[in-house]
XYZ file of C-alpha atoms in Angstrom:
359
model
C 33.081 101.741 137.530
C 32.720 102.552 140.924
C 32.003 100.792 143.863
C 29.662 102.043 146.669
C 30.613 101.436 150.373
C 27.427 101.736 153.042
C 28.700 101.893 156.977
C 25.330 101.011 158.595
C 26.158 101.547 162.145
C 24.178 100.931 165.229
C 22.752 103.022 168.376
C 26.229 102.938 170.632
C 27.103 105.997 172.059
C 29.665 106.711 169.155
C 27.032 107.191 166.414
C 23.219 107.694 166.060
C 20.767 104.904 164.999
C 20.771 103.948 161.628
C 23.494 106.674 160.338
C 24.699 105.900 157.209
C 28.071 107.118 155.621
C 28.876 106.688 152.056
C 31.522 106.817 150.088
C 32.305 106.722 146.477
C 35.478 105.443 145.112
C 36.402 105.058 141.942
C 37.723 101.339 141.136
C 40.982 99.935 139.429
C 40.459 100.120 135.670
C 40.791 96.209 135.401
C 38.338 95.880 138.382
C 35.863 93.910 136.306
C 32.720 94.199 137.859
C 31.051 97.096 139.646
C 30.606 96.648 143.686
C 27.587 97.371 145.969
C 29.546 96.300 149.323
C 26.870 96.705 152.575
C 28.682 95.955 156.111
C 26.782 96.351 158.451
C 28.555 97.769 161.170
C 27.323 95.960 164.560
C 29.599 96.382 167.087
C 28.196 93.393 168.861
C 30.413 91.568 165.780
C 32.719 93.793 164.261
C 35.003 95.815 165.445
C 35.606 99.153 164.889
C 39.128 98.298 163.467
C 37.918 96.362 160.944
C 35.765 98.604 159.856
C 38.377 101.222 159.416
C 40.842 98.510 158.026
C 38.387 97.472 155.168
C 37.697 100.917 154.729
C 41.320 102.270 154.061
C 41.711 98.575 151.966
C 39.415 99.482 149.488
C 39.999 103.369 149.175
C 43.705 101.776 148.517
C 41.915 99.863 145.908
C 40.717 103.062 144.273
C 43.823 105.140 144.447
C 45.394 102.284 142.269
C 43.379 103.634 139.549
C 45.724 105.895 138.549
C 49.244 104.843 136.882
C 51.263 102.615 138.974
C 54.172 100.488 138.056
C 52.768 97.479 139.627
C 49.329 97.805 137.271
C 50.023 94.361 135.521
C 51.458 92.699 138.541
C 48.559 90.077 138.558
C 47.042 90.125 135.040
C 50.171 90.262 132.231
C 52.906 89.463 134.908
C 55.792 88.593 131.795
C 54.844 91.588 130.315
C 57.929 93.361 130.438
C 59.979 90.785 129.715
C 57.899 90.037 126.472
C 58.613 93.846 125.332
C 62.338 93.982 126.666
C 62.750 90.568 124.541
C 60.840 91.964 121.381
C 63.013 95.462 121.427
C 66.171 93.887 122.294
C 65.419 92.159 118.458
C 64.539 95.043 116.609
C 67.666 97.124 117.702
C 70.211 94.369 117.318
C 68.587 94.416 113.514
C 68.647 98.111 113.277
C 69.622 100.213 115.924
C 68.112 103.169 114.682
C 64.856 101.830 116.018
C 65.526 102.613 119.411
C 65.555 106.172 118.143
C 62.302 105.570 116.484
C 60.328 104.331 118.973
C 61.590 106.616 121.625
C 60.411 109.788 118.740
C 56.871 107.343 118.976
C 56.072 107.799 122.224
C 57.125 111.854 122.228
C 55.073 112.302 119.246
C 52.205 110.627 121.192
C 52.312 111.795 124.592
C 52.602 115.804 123.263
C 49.114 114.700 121.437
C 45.951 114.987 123.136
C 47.921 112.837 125.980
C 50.094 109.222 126.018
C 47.108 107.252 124.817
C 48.381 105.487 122.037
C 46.691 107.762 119.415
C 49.406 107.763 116.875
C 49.795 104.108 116.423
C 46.351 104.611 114.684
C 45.762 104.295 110.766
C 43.045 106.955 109.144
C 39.748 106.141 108.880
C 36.572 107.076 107.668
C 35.541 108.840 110.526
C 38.588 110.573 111.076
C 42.594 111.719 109.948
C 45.056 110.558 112.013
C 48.638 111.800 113.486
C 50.637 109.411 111.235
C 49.882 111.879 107.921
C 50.591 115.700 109.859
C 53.652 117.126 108.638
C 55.688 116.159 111.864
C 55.224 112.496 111.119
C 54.562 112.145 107.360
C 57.469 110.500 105.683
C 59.586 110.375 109.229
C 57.172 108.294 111.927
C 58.612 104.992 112.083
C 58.624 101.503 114.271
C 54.757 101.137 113.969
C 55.281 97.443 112.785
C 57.858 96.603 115.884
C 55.166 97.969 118.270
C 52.486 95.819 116.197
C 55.259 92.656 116.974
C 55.017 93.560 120.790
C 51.468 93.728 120.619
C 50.835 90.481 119.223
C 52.865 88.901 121.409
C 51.503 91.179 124.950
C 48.012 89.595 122.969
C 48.808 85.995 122.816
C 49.813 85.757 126.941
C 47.362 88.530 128.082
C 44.445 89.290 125.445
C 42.826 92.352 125.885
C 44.534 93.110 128.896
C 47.382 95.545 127.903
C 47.082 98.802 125.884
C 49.157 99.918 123.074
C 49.940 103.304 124.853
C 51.641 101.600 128.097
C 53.466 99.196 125.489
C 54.365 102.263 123.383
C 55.586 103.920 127.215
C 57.646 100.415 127.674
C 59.043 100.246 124.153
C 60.942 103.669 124.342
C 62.757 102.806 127.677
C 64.150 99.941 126.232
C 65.510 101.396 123.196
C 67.099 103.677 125.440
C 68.391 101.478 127.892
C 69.689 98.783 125.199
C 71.167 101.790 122.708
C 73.331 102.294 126.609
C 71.112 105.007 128.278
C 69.425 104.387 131.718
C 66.231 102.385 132.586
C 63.423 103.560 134.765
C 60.276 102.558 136.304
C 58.086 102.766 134.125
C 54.137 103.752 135.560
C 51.823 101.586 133.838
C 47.650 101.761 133.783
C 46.996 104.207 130.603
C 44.155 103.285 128.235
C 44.143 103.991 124.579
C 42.617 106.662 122.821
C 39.399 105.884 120.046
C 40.182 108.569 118.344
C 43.405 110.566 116.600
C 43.842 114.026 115.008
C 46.068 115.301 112.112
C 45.516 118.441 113.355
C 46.536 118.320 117.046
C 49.998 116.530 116.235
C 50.407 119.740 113.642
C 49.840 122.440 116.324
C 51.551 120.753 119.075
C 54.752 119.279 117.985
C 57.797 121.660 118.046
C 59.479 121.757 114.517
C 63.370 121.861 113.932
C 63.311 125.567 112.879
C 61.325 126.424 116.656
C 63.057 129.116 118.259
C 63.970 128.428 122.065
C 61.212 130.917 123.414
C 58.631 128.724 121.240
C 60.239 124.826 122.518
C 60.069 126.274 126.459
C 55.966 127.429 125.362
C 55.142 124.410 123.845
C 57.089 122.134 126.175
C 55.431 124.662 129.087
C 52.099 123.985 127.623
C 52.599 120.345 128.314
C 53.084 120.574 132.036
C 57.659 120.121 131.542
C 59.610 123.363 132.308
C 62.546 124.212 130.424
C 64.728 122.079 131.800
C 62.939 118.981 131.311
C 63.232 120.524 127.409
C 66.842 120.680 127.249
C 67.032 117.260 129.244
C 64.037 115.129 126.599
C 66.252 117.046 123.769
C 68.924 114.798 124.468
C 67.154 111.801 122.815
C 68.606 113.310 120.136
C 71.851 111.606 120.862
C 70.505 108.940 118.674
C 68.473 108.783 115.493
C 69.094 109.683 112.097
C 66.766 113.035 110.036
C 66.222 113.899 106.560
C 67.996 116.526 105.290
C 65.072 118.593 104.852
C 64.593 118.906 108.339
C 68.484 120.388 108.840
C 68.784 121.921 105.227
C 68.608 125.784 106.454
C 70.788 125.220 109.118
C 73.324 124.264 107.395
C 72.938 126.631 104.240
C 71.408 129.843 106.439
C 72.184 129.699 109.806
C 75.236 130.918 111.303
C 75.719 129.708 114.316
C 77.502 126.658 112.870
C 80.934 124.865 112.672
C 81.758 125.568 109.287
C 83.680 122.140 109.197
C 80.381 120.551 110.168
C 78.073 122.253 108.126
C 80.456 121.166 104.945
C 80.072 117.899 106.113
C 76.510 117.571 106.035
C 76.167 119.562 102.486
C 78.172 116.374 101.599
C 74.704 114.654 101.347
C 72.395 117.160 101.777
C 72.252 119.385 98.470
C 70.608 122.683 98.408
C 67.618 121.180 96.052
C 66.738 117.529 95.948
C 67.567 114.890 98.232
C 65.028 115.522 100.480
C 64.927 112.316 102.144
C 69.076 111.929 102.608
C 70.019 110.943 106.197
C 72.259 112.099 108.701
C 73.119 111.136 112.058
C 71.825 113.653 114.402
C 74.634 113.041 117.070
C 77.892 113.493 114.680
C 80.035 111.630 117.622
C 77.834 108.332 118.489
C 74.730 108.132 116.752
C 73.596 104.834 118.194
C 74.649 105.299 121.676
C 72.810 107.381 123.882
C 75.443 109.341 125.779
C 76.242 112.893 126.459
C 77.370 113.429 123.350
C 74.423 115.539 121.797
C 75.389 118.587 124.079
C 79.307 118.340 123.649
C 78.286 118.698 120.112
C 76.178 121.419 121.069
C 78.565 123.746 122.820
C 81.126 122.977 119.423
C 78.043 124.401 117.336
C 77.376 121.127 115.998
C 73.877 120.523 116.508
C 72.177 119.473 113.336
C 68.752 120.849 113.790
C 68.310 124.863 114.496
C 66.248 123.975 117.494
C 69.693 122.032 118.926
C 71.389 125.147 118.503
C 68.684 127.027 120.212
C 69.806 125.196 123.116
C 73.076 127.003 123.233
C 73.121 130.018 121.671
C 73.668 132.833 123.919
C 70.052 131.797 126.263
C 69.238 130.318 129.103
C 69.687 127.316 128.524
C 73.627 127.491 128.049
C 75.065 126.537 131.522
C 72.445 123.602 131.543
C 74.065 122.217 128.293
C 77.447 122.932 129.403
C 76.378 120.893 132.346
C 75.310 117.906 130.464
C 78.042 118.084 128.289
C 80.519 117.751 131.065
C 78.168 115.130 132.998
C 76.775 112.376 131.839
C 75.264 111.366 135.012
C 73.255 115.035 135.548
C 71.907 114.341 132.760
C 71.039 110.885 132.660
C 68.990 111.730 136.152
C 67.498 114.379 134.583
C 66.155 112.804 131.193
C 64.647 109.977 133.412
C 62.892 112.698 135.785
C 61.630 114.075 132.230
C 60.800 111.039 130.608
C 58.472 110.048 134.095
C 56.920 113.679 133.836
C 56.060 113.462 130.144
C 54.942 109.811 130.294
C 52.085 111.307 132.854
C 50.711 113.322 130.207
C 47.002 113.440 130.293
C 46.958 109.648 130.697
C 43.250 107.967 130.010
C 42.927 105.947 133.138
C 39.610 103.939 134.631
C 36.935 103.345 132.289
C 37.947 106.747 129.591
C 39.418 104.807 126.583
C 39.481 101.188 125.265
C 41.998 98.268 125.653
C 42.764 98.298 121.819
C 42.734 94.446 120.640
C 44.903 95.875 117.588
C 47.098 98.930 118.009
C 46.241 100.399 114.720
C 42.254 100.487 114.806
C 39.672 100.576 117.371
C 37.950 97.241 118.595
């Protein structure tokens, strides 16, 4: 939508008779009907302030169209406390599902953008990222988001998307599993449309080298240390063993102790689908912890050990490790920059009714 504001202004000395100005501005999202807006400018009755203040009012108007933490001030105003409520339930049932959503909204926003396109089942038209080989068997917390969702629904219908909820969900699992909160920036549409193959070429795997996590991070608009800072959600969570089984059979770089540990329940065949606690220290509380284990050779995935292995990332970790407040500040700066990830904003998009399928 966009609304169209004419400046007919008469013959004073400041402007010629009859000029007309226009300007386009694109409107709010939620704006819901399109404007044609004539003042006419008569200085016998207006005055030029005015004119300049209504002006600057509604090109304010426009800017809002882009993500803003204030987006639902008006139209879902307890919508934060409905999600913060709903989350608080799911991880005093399971705490691993502040891990889960948190993986959610990565998995989505390194995706053709944070538009919600994960959260969305397969259809005939289309294969979706829930199936690709980063997500098959591992994706998890679809049915707490669907909880959220029905109750964002019953107090704001088709007001609130699933991505923003998604974007809301995984700062409260952090904050409630002890890691920091942040202002969220709310205003993101959801996508139509999902694709199996753009969550296979664009999520980093746990066998990625540390040249390949900087590209692919790089490609996303985060620099490396936004990388090493977002891989510290991996101070929570559980993984299947056959994410970690070469690492701890192959890989060298590796506490012995630890590695004899995890062969406990991770067998060289089978058992594909055994968990293990990514952070050996304090796998439900997101601390510092992930990058202490780091610098011990303790990471469980061979991407974590990427992270310290002789590269450039090495004083960063041993930063973290020693500081948990560098590196809360800096996973909050990350989790900001990745959350504005090609965004669909303004009319691009739908309000989805029901996160898993398109109105």
């Amino acid at each position: 939508m966009h609304a169209t504001i004419s400046l007919y202004k008469d013959n004073l000395h400041l402007w010629q008779s009859n000029q007309i100005i226009q300007t386009q501005i694109k409107a709010p999202s939620n704006l819901v009907t399109s404007l044609t807006v004539p003042v006419i400018a008569d200085m016998t009755f207006f005055s030029k302030t005015f004119l300049c203040f209504l002006v600057l009012s509604i090109l304010a108007l426009g800017a809002n169209a882009q993500l803003t933490s204030t987006f639902y001030a008006t139209t879902c105003p307890n919508l934060q406390t409905i999600v913060r409520s709903a989350m608080s339930q799911a991880v005093n049932k399971e705490a691993r599902m502040g891990a889960s959503i948190l993986r959610l909204f990565f998995h989505d926003c390194f995706v053709n953008g944070c538009d919600g396109s994960i959260l969305l089942d397969d259809t005939s038209t289309f294969t979706g990222e829930k199936s690709a080989g980063p997500n098959a068997n591992s994706a998890r917390g679809f049915d707490v988001i669907d909880t959220i969702k029905s109750q964002v629904e019953a107090s704001c219908k088709g007001t609130v998307s699933c991505a923003d909820i998604l974007a809301l969900a995984a700062r409260d699992g952090v904050n409630l599993l002890g890691g920091p909160t942040w202002t969220v920036l709310l205003g993101r549409r959801d996508a139509k449309t999902a694709s199996q193959s753009a969550a296979n070429s664009n999520l980093p795997g746990p066998g990625s080298s540390l040249q390949t996590l900087i590209s692919m991070f790089s490609n996303k608009g985060l620099n490396a240390k936004d990388m090493t800072a977002l891989s510290g959600a991996h101070t929570i969570g559980q993984a299947r063993c056959t994410t970690f089984r070469s690492h701890i059979y192959s890989d060298t770089n590796i506490n012995s102790t630890f590695a004899a540990l995890r062969k406990q329940t991770c067998p060289q065949s089978g058992g594909d689908n055994n968990l293990a606690p990514i952070d050996v220290q304090t796998p439900t509380r997101f601390d510092n912890a992930y990058y202490q284990n780091l610098v011990s050779q303790r990471g469980l995935f061979h991407s974590d050990q990427e992270l310290f292995n002789g590269g450039s990332q090495d004083s960063l970790v041993r930063t973290y490790s020693t500081s948990a407040s560098t590196f809360s500040s800096d996973f909050v700066n990350a989790m900001i920059k990745m959350g504005n990830i090609s965004p669909l904003t303004g009319t691009s998009g739908e309000i989805r009714l029901n996160c898993r399928k398109t109105n």
